[in-house]
Coordinates of C-alpha atoms in Angstrom, one line a residue:
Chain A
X264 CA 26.2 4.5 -18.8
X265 CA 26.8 0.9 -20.1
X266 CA 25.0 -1.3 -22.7
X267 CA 23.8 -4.9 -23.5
X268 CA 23.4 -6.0 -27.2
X269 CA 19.4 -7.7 -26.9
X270 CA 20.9 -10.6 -28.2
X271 CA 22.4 -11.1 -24.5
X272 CA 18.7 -10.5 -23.1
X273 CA 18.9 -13.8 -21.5
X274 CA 22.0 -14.0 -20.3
X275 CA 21.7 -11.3 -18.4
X276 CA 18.2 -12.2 -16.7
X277 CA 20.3 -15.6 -16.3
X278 CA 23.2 -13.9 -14.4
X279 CA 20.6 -12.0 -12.3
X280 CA 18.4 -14.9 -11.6
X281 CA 21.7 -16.7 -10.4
X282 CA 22.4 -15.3 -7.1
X283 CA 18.7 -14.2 -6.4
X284 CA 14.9 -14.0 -7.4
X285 CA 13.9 -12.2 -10.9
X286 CA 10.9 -10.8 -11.9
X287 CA 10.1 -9.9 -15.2
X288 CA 6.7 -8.5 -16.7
X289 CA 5.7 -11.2 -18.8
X290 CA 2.8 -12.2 -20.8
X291 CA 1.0 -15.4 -19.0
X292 CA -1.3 -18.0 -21.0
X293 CA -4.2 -15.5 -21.4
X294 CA -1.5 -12.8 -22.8
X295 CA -1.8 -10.6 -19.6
X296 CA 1.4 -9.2 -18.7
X297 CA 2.4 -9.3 -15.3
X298 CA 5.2 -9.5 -12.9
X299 CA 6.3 -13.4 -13.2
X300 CA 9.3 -15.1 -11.4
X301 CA 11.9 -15.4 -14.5
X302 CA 12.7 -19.1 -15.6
X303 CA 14.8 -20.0 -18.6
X304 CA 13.1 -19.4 -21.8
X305 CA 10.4 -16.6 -19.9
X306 CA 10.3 -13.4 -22.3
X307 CA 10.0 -10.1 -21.7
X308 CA 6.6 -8.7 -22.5
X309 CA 6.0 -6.6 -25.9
X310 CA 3.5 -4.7 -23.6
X311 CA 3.7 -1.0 -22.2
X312 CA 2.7 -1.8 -18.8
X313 CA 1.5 -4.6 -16.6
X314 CA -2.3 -5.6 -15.5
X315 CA -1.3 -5.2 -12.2
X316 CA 1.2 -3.2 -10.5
X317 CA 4.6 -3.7 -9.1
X318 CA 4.2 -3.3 -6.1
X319 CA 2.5 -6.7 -5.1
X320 CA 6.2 -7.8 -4.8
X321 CA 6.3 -5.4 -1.7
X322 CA 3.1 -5.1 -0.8
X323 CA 1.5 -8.9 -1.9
X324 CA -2.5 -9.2 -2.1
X325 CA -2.2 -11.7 1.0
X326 CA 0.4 -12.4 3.4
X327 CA 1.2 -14.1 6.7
X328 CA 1.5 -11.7 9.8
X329 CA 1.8 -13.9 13.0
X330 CA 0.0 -17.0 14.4
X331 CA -1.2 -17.8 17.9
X332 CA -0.9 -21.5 19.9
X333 CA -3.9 -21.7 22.2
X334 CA -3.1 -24.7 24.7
X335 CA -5.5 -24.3 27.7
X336 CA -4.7 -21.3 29.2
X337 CA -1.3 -20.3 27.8
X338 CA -1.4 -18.4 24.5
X339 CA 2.2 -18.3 22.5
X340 CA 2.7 -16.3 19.5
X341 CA 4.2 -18.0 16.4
X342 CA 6.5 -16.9 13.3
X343 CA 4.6 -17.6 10.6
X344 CA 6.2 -14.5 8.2
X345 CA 7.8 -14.8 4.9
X346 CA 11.9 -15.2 5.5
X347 CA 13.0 -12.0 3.3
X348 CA 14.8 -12.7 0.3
X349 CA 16.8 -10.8 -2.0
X350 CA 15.4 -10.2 -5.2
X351 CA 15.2 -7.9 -8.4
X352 CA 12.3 -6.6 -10.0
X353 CA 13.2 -5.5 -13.7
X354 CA 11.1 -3.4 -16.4
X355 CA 9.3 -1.3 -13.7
X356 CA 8.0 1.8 -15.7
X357 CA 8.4 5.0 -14.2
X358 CA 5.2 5.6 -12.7
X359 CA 5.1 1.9 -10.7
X360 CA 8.8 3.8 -9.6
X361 CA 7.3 7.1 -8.5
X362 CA 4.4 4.8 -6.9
X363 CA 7.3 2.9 -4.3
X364 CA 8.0 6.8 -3.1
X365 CA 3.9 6.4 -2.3
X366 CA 4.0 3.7 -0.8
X367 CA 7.4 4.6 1.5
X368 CA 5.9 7.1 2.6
X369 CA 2.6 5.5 3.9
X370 CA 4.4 1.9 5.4
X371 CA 8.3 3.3 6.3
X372 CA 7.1 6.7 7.7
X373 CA 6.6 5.4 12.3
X374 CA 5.7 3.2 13.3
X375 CA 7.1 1.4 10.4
X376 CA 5.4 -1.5 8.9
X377 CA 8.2 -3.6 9.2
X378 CA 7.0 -6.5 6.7
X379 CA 7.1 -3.7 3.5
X380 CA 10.0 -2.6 4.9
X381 CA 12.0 -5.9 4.9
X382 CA 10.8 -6.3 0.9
X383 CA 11.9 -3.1 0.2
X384 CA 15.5 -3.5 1.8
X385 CA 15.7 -6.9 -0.3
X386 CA 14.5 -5.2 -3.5
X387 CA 16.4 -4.0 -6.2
X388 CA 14.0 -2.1 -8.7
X389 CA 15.6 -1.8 -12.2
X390 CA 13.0 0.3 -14.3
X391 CA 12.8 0.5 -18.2
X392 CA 11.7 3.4 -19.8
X393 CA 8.9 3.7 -21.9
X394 CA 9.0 4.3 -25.7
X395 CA 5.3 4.2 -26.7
X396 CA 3.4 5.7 -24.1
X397 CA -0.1 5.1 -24.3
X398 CA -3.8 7.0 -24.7
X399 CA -4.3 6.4 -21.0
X400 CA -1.1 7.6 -19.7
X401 CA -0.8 10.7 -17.6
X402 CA 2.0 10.2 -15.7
X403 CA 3.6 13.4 -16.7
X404 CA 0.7 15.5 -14.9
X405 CA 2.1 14.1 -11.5
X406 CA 5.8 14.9 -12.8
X407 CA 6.7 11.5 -13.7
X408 CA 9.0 11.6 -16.5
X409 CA 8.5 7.5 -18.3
X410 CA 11.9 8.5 -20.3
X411 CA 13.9 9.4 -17.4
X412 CA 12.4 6.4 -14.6
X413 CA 13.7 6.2 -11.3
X414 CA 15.0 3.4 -9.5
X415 CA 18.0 1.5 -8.2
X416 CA 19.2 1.1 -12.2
X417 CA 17.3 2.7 -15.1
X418 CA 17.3 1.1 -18.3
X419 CA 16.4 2.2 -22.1
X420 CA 15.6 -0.4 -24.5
X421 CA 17.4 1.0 -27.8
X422 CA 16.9 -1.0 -31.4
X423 CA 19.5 -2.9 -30.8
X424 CA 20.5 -2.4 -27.4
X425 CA 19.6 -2.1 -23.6
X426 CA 21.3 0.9 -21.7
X427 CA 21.9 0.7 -18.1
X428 CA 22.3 3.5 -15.3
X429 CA 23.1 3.1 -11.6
X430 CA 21.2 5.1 -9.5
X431 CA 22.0 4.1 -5.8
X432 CA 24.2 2.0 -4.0
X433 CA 22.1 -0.6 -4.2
X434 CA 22.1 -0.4 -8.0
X435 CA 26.0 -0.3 -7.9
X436 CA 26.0 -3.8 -6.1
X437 CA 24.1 -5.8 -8.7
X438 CA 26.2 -3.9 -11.8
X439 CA 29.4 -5.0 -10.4
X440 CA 27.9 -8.2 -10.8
X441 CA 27.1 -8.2 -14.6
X442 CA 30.7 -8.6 -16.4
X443 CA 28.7 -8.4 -19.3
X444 CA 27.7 -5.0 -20.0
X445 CA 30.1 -2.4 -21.7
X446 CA 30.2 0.7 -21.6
X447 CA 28.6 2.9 -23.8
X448 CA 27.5 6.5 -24.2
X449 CA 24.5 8.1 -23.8
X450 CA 23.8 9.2 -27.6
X451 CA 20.9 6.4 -28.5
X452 CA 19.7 7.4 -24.7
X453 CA 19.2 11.5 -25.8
X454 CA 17.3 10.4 -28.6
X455 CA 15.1 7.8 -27.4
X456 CA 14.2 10.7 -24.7
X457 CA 13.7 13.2 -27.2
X458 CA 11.3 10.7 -29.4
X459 CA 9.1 9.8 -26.7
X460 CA 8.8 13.1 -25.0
X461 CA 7.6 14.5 -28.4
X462 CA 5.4 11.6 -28.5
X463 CA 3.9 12.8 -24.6
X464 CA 3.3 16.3 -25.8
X465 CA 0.5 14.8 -28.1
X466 CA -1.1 12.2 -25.6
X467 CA -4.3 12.9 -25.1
X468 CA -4.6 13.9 -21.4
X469 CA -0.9 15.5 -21.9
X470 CA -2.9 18.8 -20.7
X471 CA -4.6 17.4 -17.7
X472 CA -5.3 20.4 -15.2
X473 CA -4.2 19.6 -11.8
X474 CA -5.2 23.1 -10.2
X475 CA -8.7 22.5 -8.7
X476 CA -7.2 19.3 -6.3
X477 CA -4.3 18.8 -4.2
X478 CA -3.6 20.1 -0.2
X479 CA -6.1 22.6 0.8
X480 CA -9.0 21.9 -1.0
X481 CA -11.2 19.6 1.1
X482 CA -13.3 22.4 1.5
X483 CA -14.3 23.8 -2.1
X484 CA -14.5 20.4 -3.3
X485 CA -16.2 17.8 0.1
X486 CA -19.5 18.8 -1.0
X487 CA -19.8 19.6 -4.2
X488 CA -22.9 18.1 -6.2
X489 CA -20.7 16.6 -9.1
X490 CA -20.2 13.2 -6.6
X491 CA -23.5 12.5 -6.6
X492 CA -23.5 11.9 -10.5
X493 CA -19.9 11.0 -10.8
X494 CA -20.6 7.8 -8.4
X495 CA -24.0 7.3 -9.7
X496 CA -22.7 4.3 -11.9
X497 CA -20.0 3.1 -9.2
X498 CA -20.3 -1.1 -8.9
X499 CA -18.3 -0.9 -5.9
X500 CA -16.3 -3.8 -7.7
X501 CA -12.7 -2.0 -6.5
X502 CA -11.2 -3.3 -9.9
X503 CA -9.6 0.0 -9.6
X504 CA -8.2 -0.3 -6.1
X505 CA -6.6 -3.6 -6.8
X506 CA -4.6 -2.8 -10.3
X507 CA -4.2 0.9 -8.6
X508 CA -0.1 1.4 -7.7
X509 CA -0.7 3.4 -4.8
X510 CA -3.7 1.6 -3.4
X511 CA -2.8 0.4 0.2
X512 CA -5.7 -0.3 2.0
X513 CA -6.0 -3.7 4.1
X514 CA -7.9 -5.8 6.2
X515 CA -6.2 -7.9 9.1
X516 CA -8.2 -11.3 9.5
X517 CA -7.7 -14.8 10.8
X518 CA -8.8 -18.3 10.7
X519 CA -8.4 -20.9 12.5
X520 CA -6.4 -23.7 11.2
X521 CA -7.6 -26.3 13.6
X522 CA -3.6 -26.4 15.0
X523 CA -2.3 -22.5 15.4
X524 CA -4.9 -19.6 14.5
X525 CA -3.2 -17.9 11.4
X526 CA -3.9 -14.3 11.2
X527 CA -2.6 -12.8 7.8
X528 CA -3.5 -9.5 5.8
X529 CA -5.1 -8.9 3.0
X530 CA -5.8 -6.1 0.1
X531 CA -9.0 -4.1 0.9
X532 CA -10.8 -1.2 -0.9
X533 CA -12.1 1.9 0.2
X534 CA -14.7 1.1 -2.3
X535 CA -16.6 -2.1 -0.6
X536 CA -19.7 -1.3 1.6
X537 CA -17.7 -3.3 4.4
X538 CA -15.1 -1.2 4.4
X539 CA -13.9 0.0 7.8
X540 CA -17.6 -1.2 8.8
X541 CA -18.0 -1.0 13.2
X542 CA -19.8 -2.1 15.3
X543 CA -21.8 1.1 15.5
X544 CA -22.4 1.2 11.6
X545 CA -20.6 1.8 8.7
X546 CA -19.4 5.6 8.2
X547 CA -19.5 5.9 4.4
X548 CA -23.0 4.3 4.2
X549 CA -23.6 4.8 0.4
X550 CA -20.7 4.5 -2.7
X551 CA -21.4 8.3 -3.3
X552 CA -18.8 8.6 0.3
X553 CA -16.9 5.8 -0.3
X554 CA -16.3 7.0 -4.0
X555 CA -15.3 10.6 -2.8
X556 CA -13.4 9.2 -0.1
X557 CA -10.9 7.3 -2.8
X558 CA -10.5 10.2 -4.9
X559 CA -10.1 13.2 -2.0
X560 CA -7.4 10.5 -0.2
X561 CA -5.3 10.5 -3.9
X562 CA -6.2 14.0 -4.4
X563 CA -6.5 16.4 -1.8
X564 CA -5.8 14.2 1.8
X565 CA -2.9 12.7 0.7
X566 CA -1.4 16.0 -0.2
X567 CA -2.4 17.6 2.6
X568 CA -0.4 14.7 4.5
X569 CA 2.9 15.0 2.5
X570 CA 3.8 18.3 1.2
X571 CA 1.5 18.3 -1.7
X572 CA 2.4 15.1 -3.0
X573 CA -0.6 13.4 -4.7
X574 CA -1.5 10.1 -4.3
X575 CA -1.8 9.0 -8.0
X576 CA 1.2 8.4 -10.6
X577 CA -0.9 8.1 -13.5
X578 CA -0.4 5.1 -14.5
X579 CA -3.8 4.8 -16.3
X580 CA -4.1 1.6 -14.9
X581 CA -8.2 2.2 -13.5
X582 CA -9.0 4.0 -16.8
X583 CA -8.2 0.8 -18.7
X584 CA -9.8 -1.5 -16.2
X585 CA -13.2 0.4 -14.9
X586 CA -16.0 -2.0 -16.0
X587 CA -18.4 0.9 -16.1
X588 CA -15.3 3.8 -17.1
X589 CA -15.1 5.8 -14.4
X590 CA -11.8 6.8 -13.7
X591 CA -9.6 9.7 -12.1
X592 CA -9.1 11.6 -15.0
X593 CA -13.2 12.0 -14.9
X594 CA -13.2 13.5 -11.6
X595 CA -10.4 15.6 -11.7
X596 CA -11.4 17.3 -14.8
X597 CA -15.6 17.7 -13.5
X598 CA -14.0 19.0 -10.2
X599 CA -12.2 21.5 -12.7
X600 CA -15.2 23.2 -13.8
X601 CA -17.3 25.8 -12.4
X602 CA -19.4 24.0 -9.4
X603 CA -22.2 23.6 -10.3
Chain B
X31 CA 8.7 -10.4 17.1
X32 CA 8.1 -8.2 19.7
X33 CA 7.8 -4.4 19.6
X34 CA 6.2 -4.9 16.1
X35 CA 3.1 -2.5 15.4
X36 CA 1.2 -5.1 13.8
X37 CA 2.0 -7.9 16.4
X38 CA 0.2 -7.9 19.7
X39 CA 1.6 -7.8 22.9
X40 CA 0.4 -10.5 25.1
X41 CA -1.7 -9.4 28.1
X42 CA -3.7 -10.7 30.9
X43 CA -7.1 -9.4 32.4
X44 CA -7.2 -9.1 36.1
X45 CA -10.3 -7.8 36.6
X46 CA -14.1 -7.6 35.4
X47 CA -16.5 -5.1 35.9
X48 CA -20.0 -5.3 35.1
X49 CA -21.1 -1.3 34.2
X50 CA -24.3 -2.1 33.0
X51 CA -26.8 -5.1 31.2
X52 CA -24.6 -5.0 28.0
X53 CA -20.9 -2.9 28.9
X54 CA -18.3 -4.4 30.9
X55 CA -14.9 -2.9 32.1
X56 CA -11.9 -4.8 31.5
X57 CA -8.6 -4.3 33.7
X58 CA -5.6 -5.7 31.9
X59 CA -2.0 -5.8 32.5
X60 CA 1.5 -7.5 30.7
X61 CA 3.0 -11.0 31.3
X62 CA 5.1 -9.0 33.6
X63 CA 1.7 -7.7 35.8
X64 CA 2.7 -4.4 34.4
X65 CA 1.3 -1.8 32.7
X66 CA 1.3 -3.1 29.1
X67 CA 1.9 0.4 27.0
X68 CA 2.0 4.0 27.5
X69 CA -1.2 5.8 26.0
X70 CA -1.7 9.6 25.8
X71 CA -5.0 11.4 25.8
X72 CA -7.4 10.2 22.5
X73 CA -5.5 7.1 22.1
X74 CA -7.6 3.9 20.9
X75 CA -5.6 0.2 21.2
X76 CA -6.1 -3.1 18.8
X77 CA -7.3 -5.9 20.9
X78 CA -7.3 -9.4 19.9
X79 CA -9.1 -12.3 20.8
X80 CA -6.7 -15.3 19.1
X81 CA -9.1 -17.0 15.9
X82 CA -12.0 -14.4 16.9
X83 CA -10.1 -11.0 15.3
X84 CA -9.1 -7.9 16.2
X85 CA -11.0 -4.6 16.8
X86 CA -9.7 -1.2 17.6
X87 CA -11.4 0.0 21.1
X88 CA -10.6 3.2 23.4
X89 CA -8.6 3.1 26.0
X90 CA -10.9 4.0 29.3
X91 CA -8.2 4.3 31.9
X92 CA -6.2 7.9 32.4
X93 CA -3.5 7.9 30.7
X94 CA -1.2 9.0 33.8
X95 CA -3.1 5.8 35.8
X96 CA 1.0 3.6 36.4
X97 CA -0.5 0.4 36.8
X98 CA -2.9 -0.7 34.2
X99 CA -4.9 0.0 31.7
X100 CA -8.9 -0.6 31.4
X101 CA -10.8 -0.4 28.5
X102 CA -14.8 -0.5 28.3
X103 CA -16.8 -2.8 26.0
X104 CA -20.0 -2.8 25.0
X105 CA -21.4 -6.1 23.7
X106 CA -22.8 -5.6 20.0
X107 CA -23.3 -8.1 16.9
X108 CA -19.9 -8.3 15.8
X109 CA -16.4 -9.1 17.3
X110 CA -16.0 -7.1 20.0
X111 CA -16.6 -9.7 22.7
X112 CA -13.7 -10.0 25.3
X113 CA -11.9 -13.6 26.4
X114 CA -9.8 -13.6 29.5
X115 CA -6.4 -14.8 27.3
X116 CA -5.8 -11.8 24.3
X117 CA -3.5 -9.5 22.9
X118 CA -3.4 -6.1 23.2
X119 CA -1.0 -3.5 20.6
X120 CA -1.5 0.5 20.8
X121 CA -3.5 1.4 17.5
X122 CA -1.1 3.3 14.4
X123 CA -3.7 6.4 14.6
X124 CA -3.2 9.7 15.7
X125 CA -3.8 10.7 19.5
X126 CA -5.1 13.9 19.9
X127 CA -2.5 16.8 19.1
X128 CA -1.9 18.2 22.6
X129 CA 1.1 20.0 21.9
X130 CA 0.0 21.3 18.5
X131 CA -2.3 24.4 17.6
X132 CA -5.4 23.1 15.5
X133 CA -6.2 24.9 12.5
X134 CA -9.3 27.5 12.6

């Protein structure tokens, strides 16, 4: 374990941003936190969490997949990727952590999706651990723990000090680059756990009942009645799918630039009425589908897929953000009851 | 760039058929005039037609056919309308599990 005195907050995003890209959550103009490339003078959000999740640094909303030179007959493909860069993404809570092991497993399992994987081998995640978890936070139902994150380093912002841990290899790298820290003991670290774990046990959804979802259960729970009222109110905006940490759902398109025709991906939801639309119609034809459809992939597909792993870190993210609040929590505790 | 799952592989259609008013079979091969992947049974591929899009179709040539592959297209509203220059990659989904007992 070593430590930082927050007085030497800057120097050290200074030292990291020397030999490589930072990002910090940050507030922006509007006072939304978010992940922000770190500049001299950019400080660290106050917040718990971020509007969006990390992983738009691995997986961004748009991106450049190949182009295509049309010259009469002969058709030549062109580079148009981002060149991977090395970069740091610091303050990750622990469920944005637990949601990169998601993620992995979706884009690195074959045939790898080698543009995630290149920002992923480039990464370096250093997460914080949270202090004040909120009202919406049920991170601990997926056996997330926010005072013990994951990550290449985990940090613990004390009163008057940050604590650092190495993890991984990768974590050892960019601490044998910071001359600054000292080490320290992990006293302040054991209480700050004990302090917000207390604080966990009397969260609201700290008792959230994961026992009627998971691997096995796309049987009892396909066609029960509840999704017909649960989806009732569903917009279809996918607010939920795009601030969701886990959400990785995209559409390949391209244009045509008038020179080479760019084709590039971009973010989709399960949750639009185009969505995975064919030529012989569109599968989920009402949101009462493609609502059950985004809750059995989190909840009972994904699982199936990856030893019981569920598809949701809890980062409370979509019960925050729902314009009409609907939200996860709601389904998995209806699906708890007795069917109706 | 090559042997990437979301790039496609160039190819070159050698042959037309005309199955009906509205569905046409397409023969394609690689640059080399080979075949351009290996497919097993329940196998779909992504086909591109550069600045038109992509679309996921079913590969309509056996699998254990050595010299091409043929795939047949019906013509609807949307993309799926052939050109003779386009890409072809095999789709990320699952082919049917012939080596694996199926559940009930």
């Amino acid at each position: 374990m070593k430590q930082l005195l927050l007085s030497k907050l800057p120097a050290l995003f200074a030292a990291l941003a020397a030999e490589q890209k930072l990002y910090i959550p940050a507030d922006d103009a509007a006072g939304q936190a978010n992940f922000t490339l770190w500049r001299e003078g950019l400080q660290l959000t106050k917040k718990l969490n971020t509007v969006r999740s990390a992983k738009d640094l691995f997986f961004p909303q748009v991106e450049n997949l190949v182009g295509f030179r049309v010259t009469g007959k002969q058709l030549d493909l062109v580079e148009t990727r981002d060149p991977a860069e090395p970069f740091v993404l610091f303050g990750v809570r622990a469920c944005d952590a637990r949601s990169f092991a998601i993620l992995d497993r979706v884009f690195l399992s074959e045939p790898q999706d080698t543009y995630y994987a290149a920002r992923r081998a480039h990464g370096t995640v250093v997460t914080l651990a949270c202090t004040r978890p909120e009202e919406t936070c049920f991170c601990q139902a997926f056996g997330v723990d926010p005072a013990q994150p994951q990550g290449d380093v985990s940090c613990w912002m004390g009163a008057k000090a940050l604590y650092w841990q190495t993890n991984t290899e990768k974590g050892e790298a960019l601490t044998a680059k910071l001359s600054m820290l000292e080490d320290a003991g992990d006293e302040a670290v054991k209480a700050q756990q004990t302090q917000t774990r207390a604080i966990l046990k009397k969260l609201p959804l700290a008792s959230l009942d994961l026992s009627a979802v998971g691997a096995g259960k796309t049987k009892a729970l396909f066609d029960r009645p509840e999704w017909k009222q649960l989806s009732e109110s569903c917009l279809g905006c996918g607010t939920c799918t795009f601030v969701c940490p886990t959400c990785q759902c995209y559409d390949i398109q391209e244009f045509d630039t008038g020179k080479p025709v760019r084709r590039f991906r971009c973010w989709d939801s399960c949750m639009y009425s185009d969505f995975t639309k064919m030529s012989a119609g569109q599968p989920r034809p009402t949101q009462l589908e493609r609502f059950r459809q985004r809750f059995m992939h989190k909840l009972v597909y994904f699982p199936d897929n990856n030893e019981g792993s569920f598809g949701c870190v809890g980062c409370g993210r979509c019960l925050a953000k729902c314009p009409i609040h609907m939200n996860i929590v709601k389904v998995i505790k209806t699906l708890g009851e007795e069917p109706a | 760039m090559r042997n990437d799952p979301l790039i496609p592989n160039l190819a070159v259609v050698t042959d037309i058929r005309v199955d009906t008013p509205d569905v046409k079979t397409f023969r394609v091969v690689g640059l080399d005039g080979k075949k351009p992947f290996v497919h097993i049974p329940g196998q779909c591929a992504m086909l591109s037609v550069p600045g038109v899009g992509e679309a996921l179709f079913s590969i309509t040539s056996s699998p254990t056919l050595e010299e091409y592959v043929e795939f047949s297209i019906q013509k609807m509203r949307l993309r799926n309308r052939m050109a003779p220059r386009h890409g072809a990659r095999p789709a990320n989904h699952c082919p049917w599990p012939l080596r694996q007992r199926l559940p009930g």
